[in-house]
PDB file of C-alpha atoms and ligand atoms in Angstrom:
ATOM      1  CA  MET A   1       7.686 -16.150 -17.600  1.00 92.00           C
ATOM      2  CA  LYS A   2       9.666 -13.401 -15.934  1.00 94.00           C
ATOM      3  CA  SER A   3       8.184  -9.947 -15.328  1.00 94.00           C
ATOM      4  CA  MET A   4       9.580  -6.859 -17.054  1.00 96.00           C
ATOM      5  CA  VAL A   5      10.993  -5.777 -13.681  1.00 97.00           C
ATOM      6  CA  ASP A   6      12.812  -9.112 -13.293  1.00 97.00           C
ATOM      7  CA  LEU A   7      14.134  -8.828 -16.849  1.00 98.00           C
ATOM      8  CA  SER A   8      15.311  -5.266 -16.169  1.00 98.00           C
ATOM      9  CA  HIS A   9      17.322  -6.564 -13.196  1.00 98.00           C
ATOM     10  CA  GLU A  10      18.832  -9.382 -15.254  1.00 98.00           C
ATOM     11  CA  PHE A  11      19.990  -6.871 -17.850  1.00 98.00           C
ATOM     12  CA  ILE A  12      21.520  -4.551 -15.256  1.00 98.00           C
ATOM     13  CA  ARG A  13      23.184  -7.223 -13.073  1.00 98.00           C
ATOM     14  CA  PRO A  14      26.395  -7.712 -15.174  1.00 98.00           C
ATOM     15  CA  VAL A  15      27.477  -4.064 -14.679  1.00 98.00           C
ATOM     16  CA  LEU A  16      27.101  -4.137 -10.876  1.00 98.00           C
ATOM     17  CA  HIS A  17      30.137  -4.543  -8.627  1.00 98.00           C
ATOM     18  CA  LYS A  18      31.490  -3.342  -5.292  1.00 98.00           C
ATOM     19  CA  GLN A  19      32.335   0.142  -6.581  1.00 98.00           C
ATOM     20  CA  ALA A  20      29.216   0.574  -8.742  1.00 98.00           C
ATOM     21  CA  ILE A  21      27.244   3.804  -8.568  1.00 98.00           C
ATOM     22  CA  CYS A  22      23.544   3.286  -9.303  1.00 98.00           C
ATOM     23  CA  VAL A  23      20.411   5.372  -9.734  1.00 98.00           C
ATOM     24  CA  ASP A  24      16.856   4.397  -8.837  1.00 98.00           C
ATOM     25  CA  ALA A  25      15.116   7.208 -10.710  1.00 98.00           C
ATOM     26  CA  THR A  26      11.617   6.312  -9.464  1.00 98.00           C
ATOM     27  CA  LEU A  27      12.186   5.149  -5.918  1.00 98.00           C
ATOM     28  CA  GLY A  28       8.616   4.272  -4.891  1.00 97.00           C
ATOM     29  CA  GLN A  29       8.764   1.579  -2.235  1.00 96.00           C
ATOM     30  CA  GLY A  30      12.333   0.788  -3.247  1.00 97.00           C
ATOM     31  CA  LYS A  31      12.209  -2.555  -5.041  1.00 97.00           C
ATOM     32  CA  ASP A  32      14.882  -1.509  -7.533  1.00 98.00           C
ATOM     33  CA  THR A  33      17.013  -0.126  -4.708  1.00 98.00           C
ATOM     34  CA  ASP A  34      16.558  -3.450  -2.894  1.00 98.00           C
ATOM     35  CA  PHE A  35      17.919  -5.131  -5.993  1.00 98.00           C
ATOM     36  CA  PHE A  36      20.930  -2.784  -6.265  1.00 98.00           C
ATOM     37  CA  LEU A  37      21.768  -3.226  -2.568  1.00 98.00           C
ATOM     38  CA  SER A  38      21.456  -7.005  -2.843  1.00 98.00           C
ATOM     39  CA  GLN A  39      24.279  -6.855  -5.393  1.00 98.00           C
ATOM     40  CA  ASN A  40      26.571  -5.083  -2.888  1.00 97.00           C
ATOM     41  CA  VAL A  41      26.997  -1.917  -4.937  1.00 98.00           C
ATOM     42  CA  HIS A  42      28.810   1.104  -3.550  1.00 98.00           C
ATOM     43  CA  LYS A  43      26.040   3.717  -3.712  1.00 98.00           C
ATOM     44  CA  VAL A  44      22.409   4.096  -4.793  1.00 98.00           C
ATOM     45  CA  TYR A  45      20.917   7.502  -5.598  1.00 98.00           C
ATOM     46  CA  GLY A  46      17.118   7.575  -5.394  1.00 98.00           C
ATOM     47  CA  PHE A  47      14.495  10.125  -6.490  1.00 98.00           C
ATOM     48  CA  GLU A  48      10.835  10.276  -5.483  1.00 98.00           C
ATOM     49  CA  ILE A  49       8.328  13.148  -5.554  1.00 98.00           C
ATOM     50  CA  GLN A  50       5.704  11.845  -3.103  1.00 97.00           C
ATOM     51  CA  ARG A  51       6.677  12.811   0.421  1.00 97.00           C
ATOM     52  CA  ASP A  52       4.965   9.942   2.288  1.00 96.00           C
ATOM     53  CA  VAL A  53       6.327   7.340  -0.119  1.00 97.00           C
ATOM     54  CA  PHE A  54       9.763   8.942   0.070  1.00 98.00           C
ATOM     55  CA  GLU A  55       9.781   9.048   3.887  1.00 98.00           C
ATOM     56  CA  SER A  56       8.724   5.468   4.340  1.00 97.00           C
ATOM     57  CA  THR A  57      11.254   4.147   1.822  1.00 98.00           C
ATOM     58  CA  LYS A  58      13.978   6.288   3.351  1.00 98.00           C
ATOM     59  CA  GLU A  59      13.069   4.909   6.767  1.00 98.00           C
ATOM     60  CA  ARG A  60      13.293   1.331   5.445  1.00 98.00           C
ATOM     61  CA  LEU A  61      16.364   1.634   3.229  1.00 97.00           C
ATOM     62  CA  GLY A  62      18.269   4.736   4.271  1.00 93.00           C
ATOM     63  CA  ASN A  63      21.870   3.827   5.130  1.00 95.00           C
ATOM     64  CA  GLN A  64      25.425   4.826   4.289  1.00 94.00           C
ATOM     65  CA  ARG A  65      25.080   3.312   0.808  1.00 97.00           C
ATOM     66  CA  THR A  66      21.913   5.225  -0.155  1.00 98.00           C
ATOM     67  CA  CYS A  67      21.480   8.850  -1.116  1.00 98.00           C
ATOM     68  CA  PHE A  68      17.760   9.620  -1.497  1.00 98.00           C
ATOM     69  CA  PHE A  69      16.233  12.920  -2.619  1.00 98.00           C
ATOM     70  CA  HIS A  70      12.653  14.071  -2.326  1.00 98.00           C
ATOM     71  CA  VAL A  71      12.801  15.772  -5.746  1.00 98.00           C
ATOM     72  CA  GLY A  72      11.884  14.855  -9.286  1.00 98.00           C
ATOM     73  CA  HIS A  73      14.340  12.838 -11.359  1.00 98.00           C
ATOM     74  CA  GLU A  74      14.316  15.695 -13.888  1.00 98.00           C
ATOM     75  CA  TYR A  75      16.722  17.443 -11.502  1.00 98.00           C
ATOM     76  CA  MET A  76      19.129  14.513 -11.138  1.00 98.00           C
ATOM     77  CA  GLN A  77      22.096  16.353 -12.639  1.00 98.00           C
ATOM     78  CA  ASP A  78      21.842  18.910  -9.826  1.00 98.00           C
ATOM     79  CA  TYR A  79      22.309  16.078  -7.302  1.00 98.00           C
ATOM     80  CA  ILE A  80      24.638  13.571  -8.970  1.00 98.00           C
ATOM     81  CA  HIS A  81      28.151  14.780  -9.693  1.00 98.00           C
ATOM     82  CA  GLU A  82      29.811  11.553 -10.781  1.00 98.00           C
ATOM     83  CA  GLU A  83      29.471   9.038 -13.583  1.00 98.00           C
ATOM     84  CA  VAL A  84      27.133   6.133 -12.927  1.00 98.00           C
ATOM     85  CA  ASP A  85      27.180   2.448 -13.845  1.00 98.00           C
ATOM     86  CA  ALA A  86      23.485   1.642 -13.832  1.00 98.00           C
ATOM     87  CA  ILE A  87      20.117   3.404 -13.842  1.00 98.00           C
ATOM     88  CA  ILE A  88      16.567   2.081 -13.551  1.00 98.00           C
ATOM     89  CA  PHE A  89      13.407   4.024 -14.335  1.00 98.00           C
ATOM     90  CA  ASN A  90      10.116   2.386 -13.479  1.00 97.00           C
ATOM     91  CA  PHE A  91       7.631   4.855 -14.977  1.00 97.00           C
ATOM     92  CA  GLY A  92       3.987   5.397 -14.069  1.00 94.00           C
ATOM     93  CA  TYR A  93       2.325   5.696 -10.683  1.00 93.00           C
ATOM     94  CA  PHE A  94       2.767   4.152  -7.249  1.00 91.00           C
ATOM     95  CA  PRO A  95       0.474   1.116  -7.508  1.00 86.00           C
ATOM     96  CA  SER A  96      -1.138   1.406  -4.066  1.00 87.00           C
ATOM     97  CA  GLY A  97      -1.206   5.230  -4.080  1.00 88.00           C
ATOM     98  CA  ASP A  98      -2.831   8.106  -5.985  1.00 88.00           C
ATOM     99  CA  HIS A  99      -2.816   7.113  -9.651  1.00 89.00           C
ATOM    100  CA  ASP A 100      -3.015  10.781 -10.684  1.00 90.00           C
ATOM    101  CA  ILE A 101       0.521  11.278  -9.382  1.00 92.00           C
ATOM    102  CA  THR A 102       2.408   9.736 -12.232  1.00 93.00           C
ATOM    103  CA  THR A 103       5.503  10.357 -14.289  1.00 96.00           C
ATOM    104  CA  GLN A 104       4.985  12.917 -17.084  1.00 95.00           C
ATOM    105  CA  SER A 105       6.280  13.082 -20.650  1.00 95.00           C
ATOM    106  CA  SER A 106       8.286  16.297 -20.489  1.00 97.00           C
ATOM    107  CA  SER A 107       9.968  15.663 -17.129  1.00 98.00           C
ATOM    108  CA  SER A 108      10.596  12.026 -18.059  1.00 98.00           C
ATOM    109  CA  VAL A 109      12.272  13.015 -21.339  1.00 98.00           C
ATOM    110  CA  SER A 110      14.414  15.554 -19.503  1.00 98.00           C
ATOM    111  CA  ALA A 111      15.357  12.950 -16.876  1.00 98.00           C
ATOM    112  CA  VAL A 112      16.265  10.301 -19.455  1.00 98.00           C
ATOM    113  CA  LYS A 113      18.472  12.857 -21.282  1.00 98.00           C
ATOM    114  CA  GLN A 114      20.296  13.638 -18.045  1.00 98.00           C
ATOM    115  CA  ALA A 115      20.588   9.955 -17.186  1.00 98.00           C
ATOM    116  CA  LEU A 116      22.178   9.245 -20.575  1.00 98.00           C
ATOM    117  CA  SER A 117      24.797  11.878 -19.979  1.00 98.00           C
ATOM    118  CA  LEU A 118      25.583  10.590 -16.456  1.00 98.00           C
ATOM    119  CA  LEU A 119      25.937   6.998 -17.659  1.00 98.00           C
ATOM    120  CA  LYS A 120      29.475   5.626 -18.094  1.00 98.00           C
ATOM    121  CA  VAL A 121      30.563   4.089 -21.366  1.00 98.00           C
ATOM    122  CA  LYS A 122      29.399   0.443 -21.130  1.00 98.00           C
ATOM    123  CA  GLY A 123      26.989   1.484 -18.372  1.00 98.00           C
ATOM    124  CA  ARG A 124      23.431   0.181 -18.591  1.00 98.00           C
ATOM    125  CA  MET A 125      19.995   1.689 -18.154  1.00 98.00           C
ATOM    126  CA  ALA A 126      16.620  -0.068 -18.013  1.00 98.00           C
ATOM    127  CA  LEU A 127      13.340   1.741 -18.631  1.00 98.00           C
ATOM    128  CA  VAL A 128      10.160  -0.069 -17.578  1.00 97.00           C
ATOM    129  CA  MET A 129       7.382   1.577 -19.601  1.00 96.00           C
ATOM    130  CA  TYR A 130       3.669   1.500 -18.773  1.00 92.00           C
ATOM    131  CA  PRO A 131       1.729   2.533 -21.891  1.00 87.00           C
ATOM    132  CA  HIS A 132      -1.613   3.099 -20.139  1.00 80.00           C
ATOM    133  CA  GLU A 133      -3.558   6.378 -20.718  1.00 77.00           C
ATOM    134  CA  SER A 134      -0.994   9.184 -20.212  1.00 78.00           C
ATOM    135  CA  GLY A 135       1.803   6.648 -20.408  1.00 90.00           C
ATOM    136  CA  VAL A 136       1.250   6.178 -24.139  1.00 92.00           C
ATOM    137  CA  LYS A 137       2.413   9.715 -24.920  1.00 93.00           C
ATOM    138  CA  GLU A 138       5.267   9.445 -22.432  1.00 95.00           C
ATOM    139  CA  ALA A 139       6.497   6.185 -23.955  1.00 95.00           C
ATOM    140  CA  LYS A 140       6.341   7.640 -27.464  1.00 95.00           C
ATOM    141  CA  CYS A 141       8.266  10.787 -26.454  1.00 96.00           C
ATOM    142  CA  ILE A 142      10.978   8.733 -24.750  1.00 98.00           C
ATOM    143  CA  GLU A 143      11.346   6.417 -27.736  1.00 98.00           C
ATOM    144  CA  GLU A 144      11.625   9.432 -30.059  1.00 98.00           C
ATOM    145  CA  LEU A 145      14.399  10.832 -27.859  1.00 98.00           C
ATOM    146  CA  LEU A 146      16.270   7.521 -27.848  1.00 98.00           C
ATOM    147  CA  LYS A 147      16.098   7.312 -31.646  1.00 97.00           C
ATOM    148  CA  THR A 148      18.053  10.576 -31.890  1.00 97.00           C
ATOM    149  CA  GLN A 149      20.971   9.315 -29.738  1.00 97.00           C
ATOM    150  CA  GLU A 150      24.116   8.111 -31.495  1.00 94.00           C
ATOM    151  CA  ASN A 151      26.107   6.701 -28.580  1.00 96.00           C
ATOM    152  CA  ILE A 152      23.705   4.062 -27.300  1.00 98.00           C
ATOM    153  CA  GLN A 153      22.348   0.668 -28.232  1.00 98.00           C
ATOM    154  CA  VAL A 154      18.696   0.034 -27.386  1.00 98.00           C
ATOM    155  CA  GLN A 155      16.598  -3.113 -27.319  1.00 98.00           C
ATOM    156  CA  LYS A 156      12.847  -3.231 -26.805  1.00 98.00           C
ATOM    157  CA  VAL A 157      11.288  -6.197 -24.986  1.00 98.00           C
ATOM    158  CA  GLN A 158       7.519  -6.538 -25.188  1.00 96.00           C
ATOM    159  CA  ASN A 159       4.657  -8.986 -24.998  1.00 94.00           C
ATOM    160  CA  LEU A 160       3.505  -9.742 -28.536  1.00 94.00           C
ATOM    161  CA  LEU A 161       0.016 -10.855 -27.556  1.00 94.00           C
ATOM    162  CA  VAL A 162      -1.150  -8.233 -25.052  1.00 90.00           C
ATOM    163  CA  GLU A 163      -1.712  -4.568 -25.920  1.00 86.00           C
ATOM    164  CA  HIS A 164      -0.893  -1.719 -23.523  1.00 86.00           C
ATOM    165  CA  CYS A 165       1.023  -3.922 -21.113  1.00 91.00           C
ATOM    166  CA  PRO A 166       4.367  -2.959 -19.584  1.00 94.00           C
ATOM    167  CA  TYR A 167       7.412  -3.236 -21.797  1.00 97.00           C
ATOM    168  CA  LEU A 168      11.113  -2.707 -21.445  1.00 98.00           C
ATOM    169  CA  LEU A 169      13.717  -0.507 -23.119  1.00 98.00           C
ATOM    170  CA  LEU A 170      17.244  -1.779 -22.458  1.00 98.00           C
ATOM    171  CA  ILE A 171      20.069   0.663 -23.112  1.00 98.00           C
ATOM    172  CA  GLU A 172      23.836   0.326 -23.143  1.00 98.00           C
ATOM    173  CA  LYS A 173      26.071   3.334 -23.685  1.00 98.00           C
ATOM    174  CA  ARG A 174      28.833   2.960 -26.200  1.00 94.00           C
ATOM    175  CA  ARG A 175      31.815   5.107 -26.991  1.00 76.00           C
TER     176      ARG A 175
HETATM  177  C1  LIG B 201       5.888   2.634 -10.831  1.00 58.73           C
HETATM  178  S1  LIG B 201       6.268   3.548  -9.404  1.00 58.73           S
HETATM  179  C2  LIG B 201       7.901   3.026  -9.001  1.00 58.73           C
HETATM  180  C3  LIG B 201       7.967   1.725  -8.349  1.00 58.73           C
HETATM  181  C4  LIG B 201       9.253   1.529  -7.605  1.00 58.73           C
HETATM  182  N1  LIG B 201      10.316   1.105  -8.467  1.00 58.73           N
HETATM  183  C5  LIG B 201       9.030   0.586  -6.454  1.00 58.73           C
HETATM  184  O1  LIG B 201       9.815  -0.323  -6.255  1.00 58.73           O
HETATM  185  O2  LIG B 201       8.066   0.799  -5.741  1.00 58.73           O
HETATM  186  C6  LIG B 201       6.651   5.166 -10.030  1.00 58.73           C
HETATM  187  C7  LIG B 201       7.081   6.116  -8.943  1.00 58.73           C
HETATM  188  O3  LIG B 201       7.615   7.282  -9.563  1.00 58.73           O
HETATM  189  C8  LIG B 201       7.277   8.384  -8.764  1.00 58.73           C
HETATM  190  N2  LIG B 201       7.425   9.601  -9.575  1.00 58.73           N
HETATM  191  C9  LIG B 201       6.501  10.231 -10.338  1.00 58.73           C
HETATM  192  N3  LIG B 201       7.049  11.303 -10.938  1.00 58.73           N
HETATM  193  C10 LIG B 201       8.362  11.342 -10.541  1.00 58.73           C
HETATM  194  C11 LIG B 201       9.446  12.225 -10.811  1.00 58.73           C
HETATM  195  N4  LIG B 201       9.313  13.277 -11.623  1.00 58.73           N
HETATM  196  N5  LIG B 201      10.638  11.964 -10.224  1.00 58.73           N
HETATM  197  C12 LIG B 201      10.791  10.897  -9.395  1.00 58.73           C
HETATM  198  N6  LIG B 201       9.790  10.034  -9.093  1.00 58.73           N
HETATM  199  C13 LIG B 201       8.589  10.258  -9.661  1.00 58.73           C
HETATM  200  C14 LIG B 201       5.869   8.076  -8.312  1.00 58.73           C
HETATM  201  O4  LIG B 201       5.510   8.836  -7.179  1.00 58.73           O
HETATM  202  C15 LIG B 201       5.951   6.564  -8.035  1.00 58.73           C
HETATM  203  O5  LIG B 201       6.280   6.306  -6.708  1.00 58.73           O
END
């Protein structure tokens, strides 16, 4: 079966095109940015708080189609001044790094709110959730936020048989 990351890409793919503006809200080593660039999009904004991770991904993927910032995604509205077609959040920690440096409930909720307002009508956003220790609270807070939104559709994709494993929230903005 496909991974949640693969499924997130499948969901996002139909809204990507040559002029598409995309956001990789948790850059890490850049797998979601790799995906966006493979679809020949116009621009990818990326956010990452860990300097070493940021520098090495910027070194690998920095080009005229990428716009990477070494700041938290909770500041994305200070850096993105245009509507966007697609956004991916891959919450949690950098797998081969310090697991204490992880996304946090309050900044994640703030970032998702900003992402929703940057998203175009018919734009799509995929949230890959990791409900491990601190991720449980984060996932709950994000779901509560999404339930209060009137201009989106949301689907949840999860493994029925395994507890606390990654799951997906798929969002499309409507009028
Ligand atoms: C699960 S990893 C992302 C994996 C990434 N998509 C990749 O291809 O490697 C989560 C990343 O989010 C970063 N992160 C944590 N808090 C953040 C924040 N507030 N803003 C942006 N990135 C953050 C972590 O440092 C980590 O690299």
